[in-house]
Each structure stands twice: as structure tokens, then as C-alpha cells.
XYZ file of C-alpha atoms in Angstrom:
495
model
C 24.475 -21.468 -22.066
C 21.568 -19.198 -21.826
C 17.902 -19.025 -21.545
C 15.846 -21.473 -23.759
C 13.183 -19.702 -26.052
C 9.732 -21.042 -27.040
C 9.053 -21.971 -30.246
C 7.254 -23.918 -32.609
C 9.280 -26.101 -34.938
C 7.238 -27.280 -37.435
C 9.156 -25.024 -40.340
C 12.425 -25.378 -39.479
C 13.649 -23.548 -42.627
C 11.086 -20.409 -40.726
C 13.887 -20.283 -37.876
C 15.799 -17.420 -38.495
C 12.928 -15.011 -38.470
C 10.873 -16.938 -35.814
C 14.174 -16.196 -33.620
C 14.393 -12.569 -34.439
C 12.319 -11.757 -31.169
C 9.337 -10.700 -33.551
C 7.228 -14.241 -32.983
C 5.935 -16.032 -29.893
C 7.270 -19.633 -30.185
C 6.543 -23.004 -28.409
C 8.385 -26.258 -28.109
C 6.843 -29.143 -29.776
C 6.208 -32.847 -28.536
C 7.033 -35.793 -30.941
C 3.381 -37.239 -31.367
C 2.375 -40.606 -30.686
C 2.045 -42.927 -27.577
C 5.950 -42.958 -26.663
C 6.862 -42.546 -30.248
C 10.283 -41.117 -29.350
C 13.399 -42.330 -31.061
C 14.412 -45.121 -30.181
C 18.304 -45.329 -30.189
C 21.439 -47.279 -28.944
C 23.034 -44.789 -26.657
C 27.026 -45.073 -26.131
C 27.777 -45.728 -22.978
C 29.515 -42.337 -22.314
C 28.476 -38.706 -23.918
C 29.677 -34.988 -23.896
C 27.544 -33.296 -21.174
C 26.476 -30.534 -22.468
C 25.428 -28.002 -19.297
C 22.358 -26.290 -19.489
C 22.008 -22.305 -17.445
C 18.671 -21.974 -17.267
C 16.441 -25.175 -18.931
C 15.180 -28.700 -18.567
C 15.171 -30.813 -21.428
C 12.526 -33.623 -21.544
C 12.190 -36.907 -23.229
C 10.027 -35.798 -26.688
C 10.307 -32.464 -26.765
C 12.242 -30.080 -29.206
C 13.551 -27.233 -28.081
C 15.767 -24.178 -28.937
C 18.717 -23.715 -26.918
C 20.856 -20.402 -27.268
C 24.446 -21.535 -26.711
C 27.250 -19.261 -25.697
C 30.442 -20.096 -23.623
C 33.290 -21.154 -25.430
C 33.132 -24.807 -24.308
C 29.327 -25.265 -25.129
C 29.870 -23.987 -28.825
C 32.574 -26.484 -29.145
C 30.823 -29.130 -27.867
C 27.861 -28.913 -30.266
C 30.375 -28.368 -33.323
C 32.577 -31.617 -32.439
C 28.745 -33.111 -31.863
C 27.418 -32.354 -34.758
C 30.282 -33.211 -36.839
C 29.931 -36.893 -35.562
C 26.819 -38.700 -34.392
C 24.968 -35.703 -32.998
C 24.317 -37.351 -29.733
C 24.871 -35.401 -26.477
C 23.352 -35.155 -22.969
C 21.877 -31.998 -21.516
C 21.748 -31.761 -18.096
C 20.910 -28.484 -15.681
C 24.257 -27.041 -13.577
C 23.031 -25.825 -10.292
C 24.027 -22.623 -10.315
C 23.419 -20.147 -12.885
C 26.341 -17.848 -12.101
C 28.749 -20.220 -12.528
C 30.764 -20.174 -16.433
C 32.632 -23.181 -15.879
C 31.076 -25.406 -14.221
C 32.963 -28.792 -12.865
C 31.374 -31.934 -12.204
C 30.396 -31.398 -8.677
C 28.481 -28.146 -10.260
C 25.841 -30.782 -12.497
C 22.631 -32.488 -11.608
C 23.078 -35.740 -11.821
C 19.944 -36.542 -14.262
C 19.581 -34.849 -17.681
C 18.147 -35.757 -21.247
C 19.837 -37.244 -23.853
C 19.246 -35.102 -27.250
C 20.062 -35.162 -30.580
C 21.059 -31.857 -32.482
C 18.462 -31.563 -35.113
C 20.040 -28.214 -36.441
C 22.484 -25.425 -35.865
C 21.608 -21.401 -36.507
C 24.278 -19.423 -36.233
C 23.221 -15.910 -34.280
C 24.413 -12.709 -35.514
C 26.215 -11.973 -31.895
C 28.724 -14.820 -32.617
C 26.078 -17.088 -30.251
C 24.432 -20.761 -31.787
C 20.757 -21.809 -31.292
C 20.624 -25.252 -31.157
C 17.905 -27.061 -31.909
C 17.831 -29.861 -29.573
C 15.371 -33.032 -29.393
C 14.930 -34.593 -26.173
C 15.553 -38.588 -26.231
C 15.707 -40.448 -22.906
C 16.109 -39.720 -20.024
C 19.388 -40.692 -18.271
C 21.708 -40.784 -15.091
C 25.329 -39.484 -15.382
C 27.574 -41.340 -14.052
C 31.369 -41.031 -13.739
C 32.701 -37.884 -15.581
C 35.662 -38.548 -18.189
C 36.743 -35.090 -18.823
C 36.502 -31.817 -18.075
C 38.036 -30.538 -21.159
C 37.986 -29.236 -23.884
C 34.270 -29.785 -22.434
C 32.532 -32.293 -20.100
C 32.317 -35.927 -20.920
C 30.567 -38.529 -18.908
C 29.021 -42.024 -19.074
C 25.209 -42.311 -18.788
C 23.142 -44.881 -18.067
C 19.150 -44.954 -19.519
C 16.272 -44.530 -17.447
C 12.954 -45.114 -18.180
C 10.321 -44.004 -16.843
C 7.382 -46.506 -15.371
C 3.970 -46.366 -17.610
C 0.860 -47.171 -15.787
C -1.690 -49.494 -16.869
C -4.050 -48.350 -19.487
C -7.225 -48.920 -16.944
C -5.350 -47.257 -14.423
C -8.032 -44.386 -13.086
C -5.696 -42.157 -11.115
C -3.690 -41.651 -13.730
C -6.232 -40.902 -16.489
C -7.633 -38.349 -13.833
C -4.020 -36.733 -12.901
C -3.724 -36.204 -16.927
C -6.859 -34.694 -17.171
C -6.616 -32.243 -14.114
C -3.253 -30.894 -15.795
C -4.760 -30.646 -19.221
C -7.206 -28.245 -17.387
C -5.093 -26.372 -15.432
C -2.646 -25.624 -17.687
C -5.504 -24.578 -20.135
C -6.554 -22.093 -17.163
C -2.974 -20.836 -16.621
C -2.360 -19.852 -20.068
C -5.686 -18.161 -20.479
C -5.150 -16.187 -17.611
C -1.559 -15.535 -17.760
C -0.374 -12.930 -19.942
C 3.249 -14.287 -20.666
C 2.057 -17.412 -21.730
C 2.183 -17.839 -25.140
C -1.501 -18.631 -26.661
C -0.988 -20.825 -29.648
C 0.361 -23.304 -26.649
C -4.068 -23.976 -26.359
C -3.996 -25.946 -29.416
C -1.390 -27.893 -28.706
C -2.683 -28.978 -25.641
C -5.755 -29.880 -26.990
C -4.289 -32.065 -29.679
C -1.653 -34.018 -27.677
C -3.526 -37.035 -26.832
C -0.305 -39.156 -25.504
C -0.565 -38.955 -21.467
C 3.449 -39.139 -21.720
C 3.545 -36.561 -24.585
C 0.944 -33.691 -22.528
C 2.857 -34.550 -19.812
C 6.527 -33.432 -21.081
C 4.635 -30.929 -23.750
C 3.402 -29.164 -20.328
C 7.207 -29.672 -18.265
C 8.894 -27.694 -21.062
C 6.010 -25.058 -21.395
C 5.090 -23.835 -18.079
C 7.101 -21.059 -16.180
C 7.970 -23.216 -14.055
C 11.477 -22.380 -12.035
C 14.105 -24.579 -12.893
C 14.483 -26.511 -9.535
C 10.789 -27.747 -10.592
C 11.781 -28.577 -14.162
C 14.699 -30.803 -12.916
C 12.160 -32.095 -9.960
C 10.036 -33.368 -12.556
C 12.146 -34.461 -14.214
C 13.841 -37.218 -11.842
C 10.700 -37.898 -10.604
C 10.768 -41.866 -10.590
C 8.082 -42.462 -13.952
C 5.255 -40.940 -15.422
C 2.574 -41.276 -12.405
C 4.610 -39.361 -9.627
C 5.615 -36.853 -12.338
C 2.029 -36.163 -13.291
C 1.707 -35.871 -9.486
C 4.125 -33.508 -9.129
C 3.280 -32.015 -11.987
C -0.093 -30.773 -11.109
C 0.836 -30.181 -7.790
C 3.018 -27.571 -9.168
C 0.306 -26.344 -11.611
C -2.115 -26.078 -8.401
C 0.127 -23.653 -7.171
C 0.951 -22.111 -10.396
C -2.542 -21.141 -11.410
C -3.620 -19.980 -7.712
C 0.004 -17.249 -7.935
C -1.793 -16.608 -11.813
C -4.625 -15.657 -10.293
C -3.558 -13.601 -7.019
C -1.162 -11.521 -9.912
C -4.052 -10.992 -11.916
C -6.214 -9.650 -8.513
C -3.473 -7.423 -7.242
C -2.758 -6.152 -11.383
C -6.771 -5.470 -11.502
C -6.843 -3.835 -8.029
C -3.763 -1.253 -8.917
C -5.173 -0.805 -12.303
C -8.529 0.492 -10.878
C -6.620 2.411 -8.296
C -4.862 4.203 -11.173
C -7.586 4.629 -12.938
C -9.635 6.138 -9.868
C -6.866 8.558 -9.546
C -6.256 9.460 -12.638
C -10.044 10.099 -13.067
C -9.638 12.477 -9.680
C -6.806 14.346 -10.974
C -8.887 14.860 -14.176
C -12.356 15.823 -12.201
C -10.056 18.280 -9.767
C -7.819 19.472 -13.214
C -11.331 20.484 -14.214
C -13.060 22.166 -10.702
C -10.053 23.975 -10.474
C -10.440 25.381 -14.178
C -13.896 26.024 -13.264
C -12.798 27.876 -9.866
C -9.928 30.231 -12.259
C -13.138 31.208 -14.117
C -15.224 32.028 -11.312
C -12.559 33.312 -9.214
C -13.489 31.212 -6.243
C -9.814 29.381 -6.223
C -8.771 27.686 -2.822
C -5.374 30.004 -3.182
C -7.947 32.859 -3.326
C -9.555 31.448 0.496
C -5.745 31.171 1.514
C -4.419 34.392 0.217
C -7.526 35.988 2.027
C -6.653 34.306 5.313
C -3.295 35.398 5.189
C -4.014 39.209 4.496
C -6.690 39.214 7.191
C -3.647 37.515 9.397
C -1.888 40.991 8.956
C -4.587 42.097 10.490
C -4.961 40.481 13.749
C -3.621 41.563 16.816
C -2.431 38.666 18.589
C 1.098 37.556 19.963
C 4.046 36.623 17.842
C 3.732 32.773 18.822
C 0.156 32.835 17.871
C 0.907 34.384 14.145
C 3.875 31.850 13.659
C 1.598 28.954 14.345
C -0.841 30.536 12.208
C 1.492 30.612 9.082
C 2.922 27.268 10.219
C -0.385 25.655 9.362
C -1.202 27.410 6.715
C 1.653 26.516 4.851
C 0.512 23.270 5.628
C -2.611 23.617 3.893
C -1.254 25.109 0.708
C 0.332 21.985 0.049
C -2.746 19.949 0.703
C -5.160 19.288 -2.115
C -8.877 20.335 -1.407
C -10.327 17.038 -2.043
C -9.102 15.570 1.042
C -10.603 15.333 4.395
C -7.238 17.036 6.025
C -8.203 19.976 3.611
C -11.139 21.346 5.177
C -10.141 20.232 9.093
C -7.175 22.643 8.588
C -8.997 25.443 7.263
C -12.112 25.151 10.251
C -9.124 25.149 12.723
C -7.286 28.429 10.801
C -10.688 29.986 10.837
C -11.219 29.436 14.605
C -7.605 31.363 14.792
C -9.222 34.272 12.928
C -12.088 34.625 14.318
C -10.602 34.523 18.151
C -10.776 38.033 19.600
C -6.919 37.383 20.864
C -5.554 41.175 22.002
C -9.048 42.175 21.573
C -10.190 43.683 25.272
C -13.007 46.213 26.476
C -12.132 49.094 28.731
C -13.649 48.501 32.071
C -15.244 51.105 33.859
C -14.687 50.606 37.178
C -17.009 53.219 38.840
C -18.286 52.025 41.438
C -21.232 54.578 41.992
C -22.491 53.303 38.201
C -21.940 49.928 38.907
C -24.021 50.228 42.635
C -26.785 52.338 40.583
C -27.080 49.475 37.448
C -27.367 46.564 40.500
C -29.873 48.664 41.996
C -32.162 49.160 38.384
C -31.710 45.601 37.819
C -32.214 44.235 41.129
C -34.708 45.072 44.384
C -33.286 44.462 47.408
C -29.881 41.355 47.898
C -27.885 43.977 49.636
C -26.155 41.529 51.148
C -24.689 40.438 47.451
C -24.839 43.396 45.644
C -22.416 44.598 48.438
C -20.133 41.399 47.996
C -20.052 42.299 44.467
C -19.183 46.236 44.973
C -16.255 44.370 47.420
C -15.311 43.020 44.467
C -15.261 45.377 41.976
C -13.567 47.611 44.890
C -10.608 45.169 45.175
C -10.057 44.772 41.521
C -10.154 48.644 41.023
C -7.403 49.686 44.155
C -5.124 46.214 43.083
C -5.406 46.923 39.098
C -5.115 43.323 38.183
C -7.957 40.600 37.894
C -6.038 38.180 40.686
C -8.911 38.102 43.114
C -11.172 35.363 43.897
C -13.794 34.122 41.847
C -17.390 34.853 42.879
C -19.696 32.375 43.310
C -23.427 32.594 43.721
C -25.992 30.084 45.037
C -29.442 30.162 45.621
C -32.540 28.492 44.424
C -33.535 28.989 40.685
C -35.071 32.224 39.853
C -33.595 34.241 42.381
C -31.533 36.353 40.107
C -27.807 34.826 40.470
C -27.404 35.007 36.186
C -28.695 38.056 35.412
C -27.197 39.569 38.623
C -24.083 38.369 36.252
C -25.720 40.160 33.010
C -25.581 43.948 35.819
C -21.898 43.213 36.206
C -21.031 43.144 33.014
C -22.875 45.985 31.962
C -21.680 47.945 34.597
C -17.737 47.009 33.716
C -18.804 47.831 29.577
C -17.615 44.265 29.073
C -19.434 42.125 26.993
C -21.545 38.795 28.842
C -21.006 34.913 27.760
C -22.964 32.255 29.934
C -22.088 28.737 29.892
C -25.040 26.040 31.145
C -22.915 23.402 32.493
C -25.898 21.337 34.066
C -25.172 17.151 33.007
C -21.831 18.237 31.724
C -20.169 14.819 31.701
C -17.842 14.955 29.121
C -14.136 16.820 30.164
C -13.717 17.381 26.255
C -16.472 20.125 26.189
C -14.546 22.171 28.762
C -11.096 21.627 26.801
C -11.741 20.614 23.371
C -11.322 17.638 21.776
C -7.956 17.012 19.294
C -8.035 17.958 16.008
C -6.857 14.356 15.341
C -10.705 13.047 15.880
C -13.311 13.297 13.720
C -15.743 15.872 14.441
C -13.434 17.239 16.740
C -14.625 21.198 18.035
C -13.086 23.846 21.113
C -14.517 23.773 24.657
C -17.194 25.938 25.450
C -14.842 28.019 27.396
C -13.166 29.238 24.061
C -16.610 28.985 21.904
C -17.957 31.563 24.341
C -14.939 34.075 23.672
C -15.647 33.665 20.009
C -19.229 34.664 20.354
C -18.643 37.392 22.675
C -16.020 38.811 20.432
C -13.629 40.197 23.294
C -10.917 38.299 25.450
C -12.209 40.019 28.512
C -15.948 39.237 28.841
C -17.874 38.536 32.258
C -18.731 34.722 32.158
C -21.271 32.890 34.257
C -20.508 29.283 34.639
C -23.951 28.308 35.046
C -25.410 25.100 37.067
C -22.446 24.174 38.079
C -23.414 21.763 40.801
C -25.479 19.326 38.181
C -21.721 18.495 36.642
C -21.761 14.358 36.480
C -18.432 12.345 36.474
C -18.276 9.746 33.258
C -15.798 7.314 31.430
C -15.019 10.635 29.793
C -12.973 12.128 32.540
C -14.368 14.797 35.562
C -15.460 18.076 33.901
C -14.940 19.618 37.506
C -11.228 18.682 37.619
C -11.052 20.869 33.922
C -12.639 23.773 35.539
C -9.855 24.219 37.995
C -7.630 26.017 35.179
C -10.288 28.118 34.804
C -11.864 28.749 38.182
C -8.121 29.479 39.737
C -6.923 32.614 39.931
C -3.075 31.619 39.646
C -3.763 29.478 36.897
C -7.004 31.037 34.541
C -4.289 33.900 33.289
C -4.423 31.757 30.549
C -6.563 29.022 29.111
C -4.916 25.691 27.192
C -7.918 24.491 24.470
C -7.001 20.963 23.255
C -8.393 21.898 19.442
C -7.063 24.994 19.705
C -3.799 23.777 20.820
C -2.029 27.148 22.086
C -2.439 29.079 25.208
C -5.514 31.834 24.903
């Protein structure tokens, strides 16, 4: 047996082409207050098992029938009285199911007519009678056989208010569910507003719904017509609340769709516009790369260089990413690397320039000839730092400034007075936003040489925050068997 089909019977001569898969159809209720047929039942009938449907009491309803057994069954039926009992197995996957695999309440129908399918299948048409309890089954073949015994279901009194309110409230949800549900079919909205039997809109609305089967056989045994209407809208409740959370998330991935088609479109079109003007992002990259070629840095440098910049070539320009990668390749480019002033260490010049610049601190221009001294007889920069104090205006920066002029390096000063962040001495992480090098590699930038003369200025006022102890930072650069080389968080690679 397979899956029932919705369909309206009112021209049964119109089957064939209502079944064709061209037509939305919908099961019909037998009108009246409890007008169903009334009939003598035997007391045992051929059980005819159901895959995927619920018959009710008063409805009529298509059922596709396909295993060897049900197509027998409904020939031998219809051949005598045309009375059978369809009841739900409880497994789907099973093709022949025993006893043990049948609910053990179902609907007794009568075959009202038989279509024969052109893939050798039958569509029954099948109206729902009473409902009923199998009992003990007879036989198992050529198909199932079992007596039944009626059941029928409780009707509350007319004045009864809790009723009359249940059948209302599932009148208007089901009304909501089928307007907002897409699979629903709509010609199902004048039915329900025509039924006016409590027990018909109750079993029109059982055999309607997608419900899952577990709830069509639960409303089905429900003991009479005021706990089914309970459970029923229960069921509906929860129905129309999933209705509406598919229609949210549908809506919500629909306008995501549409927002990115529309982007694609709008960055289709800028990048047309760029090909025209000839100011193409692959233009900016291919430029970075050639002046790459140009640089003169080491080989670990230049491989993380082309490492990110592949990664930017598969980036698209609209994102944020996008332009954080090519700030951070630009920094690489712009870094003087390799890039170092000859020093001229004669120390005759350099006494003559601290003596233009400066009248009288023997005491330190002497120090600083010491220095320049050591540095020239060693030929390496591994000698301590210098470090002048002295009130303000005394002349301890620009005695800096002589230095460098004297070497022919270029000068950089850094004002480190209420430095309280460690970040601005080593960078912060690309990963943050508005994330930018330490001063320490900013002022190699500006100078435009690797080797300038750098005055760390103020550095007593240095304050310790939550951010971390600037002073701890300067120790890579202040120490002489450390500052060969300078790690920059942003910059990520050792200058």
C-alpha cells in the first residue's frame, strides 16, 4: 500500500485525470450531523493494511494500492459486499506485514470504486464507516482477516461550551495553516468553511492536515469526539507554530540570497567599471608584486610576502579581510628592510658637529666620542646603550639629532611619556580591529633606513596599566644581545 493522495470526489467519473498528478485534490466529508452510513457490520472483515494513511469515520479517500495481497483483497472485496477494514501497520518498511505488525484500531470502509493505474497499481476509492477494534486475526492468507468489533465515539451535549470552543479554535487554525503553508492544498478553505458538523470538521481536518501518521492513528483511538478535538488542536497548535518558524527561516534565506545575489551583481558591475578605468584590484596586486622584485629584503621576508598575497588574490574586495591584508602587504613594502646608511665614523667630524651644536657638556660629548670610539675599533653595534638624563631643556634630544648627523644616519624620536599601553611598543595583531605596528617599527618606516639613530624619549613618565608594562617591551629593544632584531606583533616577522 502506498501513500494516500488528496482529492476531491465530487465527479467521480473526473478521476482518471484528477489522478494524473496534474490537479490538487482533497478528501471529502459525508455532510450532515453524523450522517454516515449506517450499516450491519459482520463480525469479522479482511484487514486491509494501510503504509502510510489513517482512514476516518466520513471521509472518502483515495488509496493507491500495490502489493500483491492488497490488490487481491480489494478484488475478492469488491466482488462481494465491498466491506473491508483499513487499519495503519506500524512500520512502513515492512511488505508483509503479520498481525503483530497492525494497530489494533482502524476504519471500516466501503470501496466506492476501483481505477485501475497504468503501472499495474489500483486506486481505491475508499469511504470511511466506523470506527472499530480488531480483534482476533483469522488469516494471514491469501490476505489478513480479522473480527472487529464497533466503536463509537462519545458526542457531547449540544450546550456543551468546551466543545463548541475546541471546534472553533481548529476551524481557525487549520484556516491559518493552510494559508500559510505552501503544500497545503487551497480549495481545502472552502471546505472548511462549509462543514458545519463538529464530527464532520473534525475528521474533514484528521484526513487533511500533514499530520505524521503516529498522530493520525492517535486521533484516531482517541476515546470520542471531545478528547479528539483536544488532541486535535493540540496538534494543530504545534502544527501552525513549525508553519510559521518554516516560513521565517524560508523568508530569512530568501533575503539572504537575494542580498547576495544583489552583491555579486553591484561587484559584477564595479569590477566592469574598474576594466574600463583600469583601476582593477589585480592591477593593485600585480603592482605589489613587481615592486616585491624590487625589494631587498631576506628570503623569509619575500616568501611571507607572496604567502599573503596569494591570500588576497583569492579574497574578494568587498570584504573587511580585503583591505586589512593589503594595509599589512603595504607596511611590508614600504619597510626599509636591507636598506642601511654608511656610517661615518670619524671621530674628528663627529667631535666638531657636537661642538657646533652644543657649548660646553664635555663631560657627555666625551661619553659619546667613547662611544662612537668603541663602535668604530669593535666594528659591530654590540655596545651599551646610552642613556641621557637631565632636566628638560638641557639638550639630551637634540644632542641625539648631532649624533646622527655626525654618523650620516638618518634620526627617529619616539615620546614615550604616559606610554601605558605594551601594544604601542609591539603592535597589536592583525586579528583586532584597528590593529597598527609599534612605534618602534612606525619610526623605521618614516625614517626610511633600518639603521637610524633613535631617541627613546621621556622614558621615565612610562605608567604600568591592565594593558601590560611598556618597560618590560623595551627590554628587546634596549638590550644589546637581544635588539639585533625586533619581533612587531602586526608585523609578525623578525625586522
Amino acid at each position: 500500500m502506498s501513500k494516500k493522495k488528496n482529492i476531491d470526489l465530487t465527479d467521480l467519473e473526473a478521476l482518471p485525470d484528477l489522478l494524473d498528478g496534474r490537479h490538487q485534490v482533497v478528501p471529502i466529508i459525508t455532510s450532515g450531523d453524523d450522517i454516515v452510513e449506517q450499516v450491519s457490520l459482520p463480525e469479522s472483515l479482511p484487514i486491509l493494511s494501510l503504509r502510510s494513511s489513517v482512514l476516518f469515520p466520513g471521509a472518502i479517500t483515495p488509496i493507491t494500492v500495490g502489493r500483491e495481497k492488497s490488490i487481491k483483497l480489494v478484488r475478492d472485496v469488491n466482488a462481494e459486499h465491498g466491506l473491508l477494514g483499513a487499519v495503519l501497520q506500524r512500520e512502513t518498511e515492512v511488505e508483509v506485514p503479520a498481525p503483530d505488525d497492525m494497530h489494533k484500531v482502524g476504519t471500516a470502509a466501503r470501496i466506492i470504486k476501483i481505477l485501475e493505474m497504468p503501472n499495474g497499481n489500483l486506486t481505491v476509492i475508499l469511504n470511511g464507516l466506523e470506527k472499530i477494534e480488531v480483534g482476533e486475526y483469522l488469516q494471514s492468507e491469501p490476505y489478513l482477516k480479522a473480527t472487529v468489533r464497533t466503536i463509537r465515539d462519545s458526542q457531547p451535549d449540544d450546550g456543551n461550551v468546551e466543545f463548541q470552543a475546541l471546534v472553533d479554535s481548529v476551524r481557525e487554525v487549520a484556516l491559518n495553516i493552510i494559508n500559510i503553508s505552501p503544500t497545503m492544498p487551497k480549495e481545502a478553505v472552502f471546505a472548511l468553511k462549509n462543514i458545519d458538523s463538529p464530527r464532520g470538521l473534525i475528521n474533514f481536518v484528521c484526513s487533511n492536515m500533514d499530520f505524521t501518521d503516529d498522530d493520525r492513528q492517535a486521533l484516531l483511538e482517541a476515546p470520542g469526539l471531545l478528547a479528539r478535538a483536544r488532541k486535535l488542536l493540540e496538534i494543530l497548535v504545534r502544527e501552525q507554530q513549525m508553519a510559521e518558524l518554516k516560513n521565517e527561516i524560508q523568508e530569512k534565506v530568501k533575503r539572504e540570497i537575494d542580498k547576495q545575489q544583489r552583491d555579486y551583481y553591484l561587484q559584477q558591475q564595479l569590477r566592469t567599471i574598474q576594466d574600463e578605468l583600469g583601476d582593477t584590484a589585480d592591477a593593485e596586486i600585480e603592482q605589489m608584486r613587481e615592486a616585491a622584485k624590487k625589494k631587498n629584503w631576506p628570503k623569509e621576508i619575500g616568501e611571507i610576502f607572496e604567502k599573503e598575497l596569494a591570500k588576497v588574490e583569492r579574497l574578494n574586495p568587498a570584504v573587511a579581510e580585503y583591505s586589512v591584508q593589503m594595509t599589512y602587504l603595504q607596511l611590508m613594502l614600504e619597510l626599509p628592510w636591507n636598506d642601511l646608511t654608511t656610517d661615518n665614523l670619524d671621530l674628528e667630524c663627529a667631535r666638531r658637529q657636537l661642538d657646533d651644536d652644543h657649548f660646553g657638556l664635555e663631560e657627555v660629548k666625551d661619553r659619546i666620542l667613547e662611544h662612537l670610539a668603541v663602535i668604530k675599533l669593535k666594528g659591530d653595534l654590540k655596545s651599551p646603550i646610552l642613556c641621557l638624563y637631565g632636566p628638560p631643556g638641557v639638550g639630551k634630544t637634540s644632542l641625539g639629532r648631532s649624533v646622527a648627523t655626525a654618523l650620516g644616519r638618518k634620526f627617529g624620536r619616539i615620546s614615550l611619556g604616559g606610554l601605558h599601553d605594551e601594544s604601542e611598543i609591539r603592535g597589536h595583531r592583525r586579528t583586532y580591529i584597528g590593529a597598527m605596528p609599534g612605534r618602534i617599527i612606525q619610526t623605521i618606516k618614516r625614517c626610511g633606513s633600518s639603521n637610524p639613530v633613535i631617541i627613546l624619549d621621556e622614558v621615565d613618565k612610562i605608567t604600568v596599566s591592565n594593558h601590560g608594562d611598556p618597560s618590560s617591551a623595551l627590554l628587546e629593544v634596549l638590550d644589546p644581545e637581544q635588539n639585533t632584531t625586533f619581533h612587531d606583533n602586526y608585523l609578525d616577522a623578525e625586522y
